[in-house]
Amino acid sequence: MFAKLAQPYPLGATLCDQGCNFSIHCPDNQEIKLILFDAENKRTTIELGNEYMGCRYVFVPGVKAGQRYGYQIRDKHELRLVLDPYAQALDKTPFYVEPFTADKSWEFAKSVVVDHQFDWQQATLPQVPYEETVLFETHVKGFTKQHPQLDEQHQGSYLGLCQPQVIEFFKDQGITTLQLLPVTSCMSEPHLLKMDKVNFWGYNSLCFMAPEPRYAANDAVTELKTMVRELHKNGIEVIMDIVFNHTAEGGEGGPKFHFKCLDKNYYLQDSNKNYLNYTGCGNTVDLTYQPSLNIVLDTLRNWVTHYQIDGFRFDLAATLGRKRDRFDTQSAFFKAIAQDPILRQVKLIAEPWDVGPDGYQLGHFPRGWNECNDRFRDTVKSYWLEGNNNVKEFATRLMGSRDMFSAGGWPDKLPVNFISYHDGFTLHDLVSYNHKHNHANGENNRDGHGDNRSNNHGVEGETSNYSVIYKRERQKRNLMTTLLFSFGIPHLLAVDSLSHTQGGNNNAYCQDNEISWADWDLSKDDKRFNTWLTQMLAARKQIMSPFIKAFSGHERGHHRIHWHRSNGQMMTAEDWQGLNAFALYLGLYKTGNELMFLVNSSDIPTRYRLPSGSKWSVVCDTSESRLNQRQVQTTYMQSAKSMTILYRE
């Protein structure tokens, strides 16, 4: 009877009312056996009596949700327990003491059978338009661990991120979309375990489909779904940062959790069967190999179907389009996504590079993909913080980097613009440090990027010098105004809204402490900046979003764009070589709403002559710490190293 219920697909553990089907892809290990564990860790060994195309499978009657299991394999004459790569949950936070031997594998985290029934309470998907999307990069634990209004049981957890106080903050801030640092199960790298540290960011995937247990009080599956449901009820999207380019098994000599013992072809290998390391993490998942492609696509559908996830940000996404040492926009992965009725409906964001050959692919991903625009980051930071007066480059980024992202493909091909990300300086540290200070990471300050393009404005680190503080706060406003009023999807680091400092650490990946935890104890300057940013996000939605929509697609050529010198005359070819003060004029159609950008990167105030007509409303002047609503008409005096946005209906 039960033999008929046994099926090779879907892979993983699939429940029905009579029991559970277990199936695993394991062509490199024919002696594999299913092990079930009871509450006292007593084992039941079950033969996988069926085989199909490299998959071994069996139906086990009577199995219920919550059943812990693993697979026993023979590894060099030792019996090792491996995780199910398709595991939907883990029974505890993965941990081991180096080295990870076959004996220790039996004490490691176990796979868990999951029943995905859940009451979504009729919560609907927010489906925020691209032109209105504001990404808020958030660490589940780090953002709420020190939140003063949350109960201790909710701090640093999935449920903490959806408490009314936190949701109210998101809504007041004007955030449409949370981009969560990885919430899939991960394992800290061996070198971190030796230093008694953890991979705080989570970019070291263990089981792609299992939510990270350390952010849950009891049940990571239910608590993550609850978080998504409550955010959706409040119109906030949830995007997962997900890592398919490598796994926690590392390279040669790395730990064996699953893939290495089941099928080594999951990873790219050279002619000597050594792992190719195009990710900088020891191994590279080979998506030209059908089982690798299958688990990636199955994983994505799992998160969208069972967790109502609104989209994904793909870490080192160039790896996903690789054919060994070349990147291919026509790869099977991109084609599979484009034809998938579930996946082609969600937001897809690529980090468009990896560290291998042909690895930098900004602007080359297919339609339907948005891309993290590091050219915007570097140009804008250099312009405001380093005095690199490359007006042409700055203007190109302001107008949506159309040298790489044609407006004909907008809004779905809008670039994702950003100033700060989880890796690198926070916004506050960008204006407070000239050098990285990563000593807490235990690598003698050798780790982390050296190209920060930052400016401490005369003092390294925190200071009480009012003149220095004023310059720093003004530059923060310059950077954020440029980000929010450029054409693109703005990406903000969540802790930047709180002016959080990491003490100059630009690579805090292993800092599960106050260095990374958002500091909610705000100074007067911090509160003032948060209020300013909240109002600017509201202004962007009201004013800039309609301009982005209008400048997208077939209508893009029907609007007015003019570049002016401060005296009102049109800019000449010579002006583009380094003019310190210029203006951008935008007008919708022939007589529609108008925007003016007054940009003064010089050290002296500059008076601008404005286009004639009715009065302009001042949206913001970055030389001012508050938004002061007023109108101007013929001229405007712009302070040094600042910019102003004007609007006229």
Short mmCIF file of C-alpha atoms in Angstrom, two decimals, residues 180-506:
data_model
loop_
_atom_site.label_atom_id
_atom_site.label_comp_id
_atom_site.label_asym_id
_atom_site.label_seq_id
_atom_site.Cartn_x
_atom_site.Cartn_y
_atom_site.Cartn_z
CA LEU A 180 16.06 41.32 5.27
CA LEU A 181 19.64 40.17 5.62
CA PRO A 182 19.64 36.37 5.24
CA VAL A 183 17.03 34.57 7.31
CA THR A 184 17.82 31.16 5.83
CA SER A 185 19.70 28.77 8.10
CA CYS A 186 23.42 29.41 8.12
CA MET A 187 26.59 28.13 9.73
CA SER A 188 29.48 30.26 10.95
CA GLU A 189 32.78 29.69 9.16
CA PRO A 190 35.44 27.56 10.89
CA HIS A 191 37.75 30.52 11.51
CA LEU A 192 34.94 32.31 13.37
CA LEU A 193 34.16 29.27 15.48
CA LYS A 194 37.82 29.12 16.54
CA MET A 195 37.55 32.77 17.70
CA ASP A 196 34.21 32.13 19.46
CA LYS A 197 32.44 34.43 17.01
CA VAL A 198 29.42 33.99 14.74
CA ASN A 199 28.52 34.97 11.20
CA PHE A 200 26.11 37.70 12.29
CA TRP A 201 25.06 38.70 8.78
CA GLY A 202 24.19 35.11 7.78
CA TYR A 203 25.80 34.95 4.33
CA ASN A 204 26.86 31.31 4.72
CA SER A 205 23.90 29.15 3.76
CA LEU A 206 23.33 25.77 5.34
CA CYS A 207 19.86 24.66 4.23
CA PHE A 208 18.27 27.02 1.72
CA MET A 209 14.64 26.31 2.71
CA ALA A 210 14.99 26.29 6.51
CA PRO A 211 14.51 29.61 8.37
CA GLU A 212 17.32 30.57 10.74
CA PRO A 213 16.45 29.20 14.22
CA ARG A 214 18.38 31.80 16.27
CA TYR A 215 15.75 34.49 15.58
CA ALA A 216 12.87 32.38 16.92
CA ALA A 217 11.66 31.70 20.45
CA ASN A 218 10.10 28.33 19.63
CA ASP A 219 9.16 27.70 16.00
CA ALA A 220 11.08 29.58 13.30
CA VAL A 221 8.63 28.54 10.56
CA THR A 222 5.52 29.88 12.30
CA GLU A 223 7.20 32.96 13.73
CA LEU A 224 8.70 34.02 10.38
CA LYS A 225 5.30 33.58 8.71
CA THR A 226 3.68 35.62 11.48
CA MET A 227 6.20 38.41 10.91
CA VAL A 228 5.50 38.49 7.17
CA ARG A 229 1.73 38.40 7.74
CA GLU A 230 1.74 41.33 10.14
CA LEU A 231 3.99 43.42 7.91
CA HIS A 232 1.74 42.68 4.93
CA LYS A 233 -1.31 43.77 6.93
CA ASN A 234 0.41 47.15 7.21
CA GLY A 235 1.31 47.38 3.53
CA ILE A 236 5.01 46.57 3.99
CA GLU A 237 6.72 44.16 1.60
CA VAL A 238 9.32 41.61 2.67
CA ILE A 239 12.30 40.86 0.43
CA MET A 240 14.79 38.16 1.39
CA ASP A 241 18.51 38.51 0.85
CA ILE A 242 19.38 34.99 -0.25
CA VAL A 243 22.68 33.22 -0.90
CA PHE A 244 22.89 30.60 -3.67
CA ASN A 245 26.40 31.34 -4.92
CA HIS A 246 28.10 29.17 -2.28
CA THR A 247 27.28 27.11 0.80
CA ALA A 248 28.66 26.74 4.32
CA GLU A 249 30.61 23.63 3.29
CA GLY A 250 33.47 25.79 2.01
CA GLY A 251 36.27 24.39 -0.13
CA GLU A 252 38.78 21.59 0.28
CA GLY A 253 38.95 20.55 3.91
CA GLY A 254 35.74 22.38 4.78
CA PRO A 255 32.95 20.74 6.79
CA LYS A 256 30.58 18.19 5.25
CA PHE A 257 26.93 18.97 5.90
CA HIS A 258 25.13 17.52 2.86
CA PHE A 259 26.08 18.35 -0.77
CA LYS A 260 29.70 17.19 -0.55
CA CYS A 261 28.60 13.75 0.63
CA LEU A 262 25.67 13.39 -1.77
CA ASP A 263 26.81 14.79 -5.13
CA LYS A 264 30.01 16.76 -5.62
CA ASN A 265 28.74 18.04 -8.97
CA TYR A 266 26.65 20.60 -7.10
CA TYR A 267 29.84 22.71 -7.05
CA LEU A 268 32.09 23.99 -9.82
CA GLN A 269 35.32 21.99 -10.03
CA ASP A 270 38.51 22.31 -12.01
CA SER A 271 40.06 19.51 -14.10
CA ASN A 272 41.60 18.01 -10.95
CA LYS A 273 38.23 17.90 -9.17
CA ASN A 274 39.19 20.78 -6.86
CA TYR A 275 36.54 23.33 -5.95
CA LEU A 276 36.59 26.54 -7.98
CA ASN A 277 36.27 29.54 -5.71
CA TYR A 278 34.58 32.33 -7.67
CA THR A 279 32.79 33.57 -4.54
CA GLY A 280 35.67 34.05 -2.12
CA CYS A 281 33.97 31.58 0.22
CA GLY A 282 35.59 28.30 -0.80
CA ASN A 283 33.08 26.86 -3.26
CA THR A 284 30.82 27.95 -6.11
CA VAL A 285 27.41 26.43 -6.78
CA ASP A 286 27.12 25.31 -10.42
CA LEU A 287 23.71 26.29 -11.77
CA THR A 288 24.41 24.68 -15.14
CA TYR A 289 24.03 21.36 -13.27
CA GLN A 290 20.37 20.36 -13.24
CA PRO A 291 20.10 19.29 -9.56
CA SER A 292 21.70 22.60 -8.49
CA LEU A 293 19.29 24.57 -10.64
CA ASN A 294 16.40 22.50 -9.31
CA ILE A 295 17.10 23.18 -5.65
CA VAL A 296 17.50 26.91 -6.26
CA LEU A 297 14.19 27.17 -8.12
CA ASP A 298 12.43 24.88 -5.65
CA THR A 299 13.75 27.04 -2.81
CA LEU A 300 12.49 30.27 -4.34
CA ARG A 301 9.04 28.81 -4.94
CA ASN A 302 9.04 27.50 -1.38
CA TRP A 303 9.57 30.97 0.09
CA VAL A 304 7.02 32.63 -2.17
CA THR A 305 4.38 29.91 -1.79
CA HIS A 306 4.69 29.07 1.90
CA TYR A 307 5.91 32.38 3.33
CA GLN A 308 4.35 34.93 0.94
CA ILE A 309 7.77 36.52 0.34
CA ASP A 310 7.55 39.50 -2.04
CA GLY A 311 10.94 39.20 -3.67
CA PHE A 312 14.61 38.37 -3.36
CA ARG A 313 17.97 40.09 -3.35
CA PHE A 314 20.54 37.63 -4.72
CA ASP A 315 23.98 37.77 -3.15
CA LEU A 316 26.82 37.64 -5.74
CA ALA A 317 24.22 37.05 -8.41
CA ALA A 318 26.70 36.88 -11.29
CA THR A 319 27.42 33.34 -10.08
CA LEU A 320 23.84 32.34 -10.91
CA GLY A 321 24.39 33.14 -14.59
CA ARG A 322 27.78 31.49 -14.85
CA LYS A 323 28.91 28.93 -17.36
CA ARG A 324 32.17 28.29 -15.53
CA ASP A 325 34.41 31.29 -16.25
CA ARG A 326 31.86 33.23 -18.34
CA PHE A 327 28.62 35.04 -17.51
CA ASP A 328 25.62 34.39 -19.76
CA THR A 329 22.45 36.49 -19.74
CA GLN A 330 20.75 33.62 -21.59
CA SER A 331 21.60 31.08 -18.91
CA ALA A 332 19.13 28.42 -17.83
CA PHE A 333 18.61 30.14 -14.49
CA PHE A 334 17.38 33.40 -16.01
CA LYS A 335 15.21 31.57 -18.53
CA ALA A 336 13.71 29.37 -15.82
CA ILE A 337 12.81 32.39 -13.67
CA ALA A 338 11.29 34.22 -16.63
CA GLN A 339 8.93 31.37 -17.50
CA ASP A 340 7.98 30.45 -13.92
CA PRO A 341 4.39 31.59 -13.21
CA ILE A 342 5.18 32.11 -9.52
CA LEU A 343 8.67 33.59 -9.58
CA ARG A 344 8.24 36.02 -12.46
CA GLN A 345 5.71 37.94 -10.35
CA VAL A 346 8.07 38.87 -7.50
CA LYS A 347 10.76 41.54 -7.21
CA LEU A 348 14.20 40.29 -8.25
CA ILE A 349 17.27 42.26 -7.19
CA ALA A 350 20.78 41.25 -8.23
CA GLU A 351 24.09 42.04 -6.65
CA PRO A 352 25.52 41.98 -10.18
CA TRP A 353 29.01 40.67 -9.55
CA ASP A 354 31.16 37.98 -7.97
CA VAL A 355 34.94 37.68 -7.58
CA GLY A 356 35.54 35.26 -10.46
CA PRO A 357 36.53 35.97 -14.08
CA ASP A 358 33.93 37.96 -16.03
CA GLY A 359 32.39 38.67 -12.65
CA TYR A 360 31.38 42.36 -12.88
CA GLN A 361 28.06 42.51 -14.75
CA LEU A 362 26.37 45.77 -13.73
CA GLY A 363 23.68 46.63 -16.28
CA HIS A 364 23.78 43.24 -18.00
CA PHE A 365 21.03 41.34 -16.20
CA PRO A 366 17.83 40.51 -18.12
CA ARG A 367 14.56 42.43 -18.08
CA GLY A 368 12.65 41.85 -14.88
CA TRP A 369 15.79 42.23 -12.76
CA ASN A 370 16.82 45.28 -10.76
CA GLU A 371 20.51 45.66 -9.96
CA CYS A 372 22.46 47.11 -7.04
CA ASN A 373 24.17 50.16 -8.52
CA ASP A 374 27.61 50.52 -6.97
CA ARG A 375 28.50 53.15 -9.58
CA PHE A 376 25.90 55.41 -7.96
CA ARG A 377 27.38 54.77 -4.51
CA ASP A 378 30.96 55.49 -5.54
CA THR A 379 30.14 58.55 -7.63
CA VAL A 380 27.93 60.23 -5.05
CA LYS A 381 30.30 59.57 -2.14
CA SER A 382 33.26 60.86 -4.17
CA TYR A 383 31.33 63.95 -5.25
CA TRP A 384 30.25 65.06 -1.78
CA LEU A 385 32.93 63.61 0.51
CA GLU A 386 36.11 63.60 -1.59
CA GLY A 387 35.59 66.75 -3.63
CA ASN A 388 35.78 64.79 -6.87
CA ASN A 389 33.93 67.28 -9.05
CA ASN A 390 33.02 64.91 -11.89
CA VAL A 391 29.83 66.73 -12.86
CA LYS A 392 29.09 64.56 -15.88
CA GLU A 393 29.33 61.32 -13.88
CA PHE A 394 27.29 62.77 -11.01
CA ALA A 395 24.57 63.98 -13.39
CA THR A 396 24.43 60.58 -15.08
CA ARG A 397 23.84 58.83 -11.74
CA LEU A 398 21.25 61.45 -10.72
CA MET A 399 19.28 60.75 -13.91
CA GLY A 400 19.11 57.00 -13.32
CA SER A 401 22.41 55.73 -14.76
CA ARG A 402 20.85 55.53 -18.20
CA ASP A 403 24.25 54.69 -19.67
CA MET A 404 23.59 51.22 -18.19
CA PHE A 405 19.83 51.16 -17.48
CA SER A 406 17.81 52.51 -20.39
CA ALA A 407 14.70 54.40 -19.30
CA GLY A 408 12.88 52.42 -21.97
CA GLY A 409 13.03 49.47 -19.57
CA TRP A 410 11.89 51.43 -16.53
CA PRO A 411 10.26 51.05 -14.08
CA ASP A 412 11.06 47.31 -13.91
CA LYS A 413 14.71 47.99 -14.84
CA LEU A 414 15.24 50.90 -12.48
CA PRO A 415 18.63 50.65 -10.78
CA VAL A 416 18.77 50.10 -7.03
CA ASN A 417 20.70 53.15 -5.84
CA PHE A 418 22.43 53.17 -2.47
CA ILE A 419 24.97 55.04 -0.37
CA SER A 420 25.56 52.54 2.43
CA TYR A 421 24.97 48.79 2.67
CA HIS A 422 25.49 46.16 5.36
CA ASP A 423 29.09 45.86 4.14
CA GLY A 424 30.98 49.13 4.38
CA PHE A 425 30.58 52.18 6.59
CA THR A 426 27.20 53.21 7.93
CA LEU A 427 26.05 56.65 6.79
CA HIS A 428 27.16 58.21 10.07
CA ASP A 429 30.58 56.54 9.87
CA LEU A 430 31.02 57.72 6.28
CA VAL A 431 31.17 61.29 7.53
CA SER A 432 33.06 60.45 10.74
CA TYR A 433 36.00 58.22 9.75
CA ASN A 434 38.78 58.37 7.19
CA HIS A 435 39.98 54.85 7.95
CA LYS A 436 38.39 51.49 8.80
CA HIS A 437 38.66 50.29 12.39
CA ASN A 438 38.01 46.55 12.19
CA HIS A 439 40.26 45.30 14.99
CA ALA A 440 37.31 43.69 16.81
CA ASN A 441 37.02 41.23 13.90
CA GLY A 442 40.25 39.51 14.96
CA GLU A 443 42.06 39.90 11.64
CA ASN A 444 44.44 42.75 12.57
CA ASN A 445 42.35 45.24 10.60
CA ARG A 446 43.21 43.49 7.32
CA ASP A 447 39.60 42.67 6.45
CA GLY A 448 37.05 45.04 4.95
CA HIS A 449 37.23 47.28 1.92
CA GLY A 450 39.88 49.95 1.71
CA ASP A 451 38.03 52.13 -0.81
CA ASN A 452 35.57 53.86 1.54
CA ARG A 453 35.51 57.35 -0.05
CA SER A 454 34.69 58.74 3.38
CA ASN A 455 35.56 62.00 5.14
CA ASN A 456 35.88 62.54 8.89
CA HIS A 457 35.71 66.35 8.49
CA GLY A 458 38.74 66.95 10.67
CA VAL A 459 38.31 64.52 13.56
CA GLU A 460 38.54 60.71 13.43
CA GLY A 461 35.46 59.30 15.17
CA GLU A 462 33.06 60.82 17.64
CA THR A 463 33.51 64.45 18.67
CA SER A 464 31.76 67.26 20.51
CA ASN A 465 33.16 69.91 18.14
CA TYR A 466 30.07 71.74 16.89
CA SER A 467 31.67 72.84 13.63
CA VAL A 468 32.64 69.27 12.75
CA ILE A 469 29.20 67.94 13.73
CA TYR A 470 27.49 70.57 11.57
CA LYS A 471 29.58 69.59 8.52
CA ARG A 472 28.89 65.91 9.07
CA GLU A 473 25.13 66.36 9.45
CA ARG A 474 24.98 68.53 6.33
CA GLN A 475 26.85 65.88 4.33
CA LYS A 476 24.46 63.19 5.56
CA ARG A 477 21.61 65.30 4.22
CA ASN A 478 23.48 65.83 0.93
CA LEU A 479 23.96 62.09 0.49
CA MET A 480 20.37 61.18 1.39
CA THR A 481 18.81 63.94 -0.72
CA THR A 482 20.83 62.80 -3.72
CA LEU A 483 19.71 59.22 -3.08
CA LEU A 484 16.01 59.94 -2.57
CA PHE A 485 15.65 62.37 -5.50
CA SER A 486 17.64 60.41 -8.06
CA PHE A 487 15.91 58.22 -10.63
CA GLY A 488 15.96 54.70 -9.25
CA ILE A 489 14.87 52.58 -6.31
CA PRO A 490 16.48 53.96 -3.14
CA HIS A 491 18.08 51.48 -0.78
CA LEU A 492 18.61 52.66 2.80
CA LEU A 493 20.50 50.89 5.54
CA ALA A 494 17.96 50.64 8.36
CA VAL A 495 20.32 51.76 11.11
CA ASP A 496 21.15 54.91 9.13
CA SER A 497 17.75 56.30 10.08
CA LEU A 498 19.03 56.23 13.68
CA SER A 499 22.48 57.64 12.79
CA HIS A 500 24.00 54.42 14.12
CA THR A 501 27.78 54.18 14.31
CA GLN A 502 29.81 50.97 14.17
CA GLY A 503 32.85 52.77 15.52
CA GLY A 504 34.43 52.79 12.08
CA ASN A 505 34.04 49.03 11.53
CA ASN A 506 33.25 48.62 7.83
#
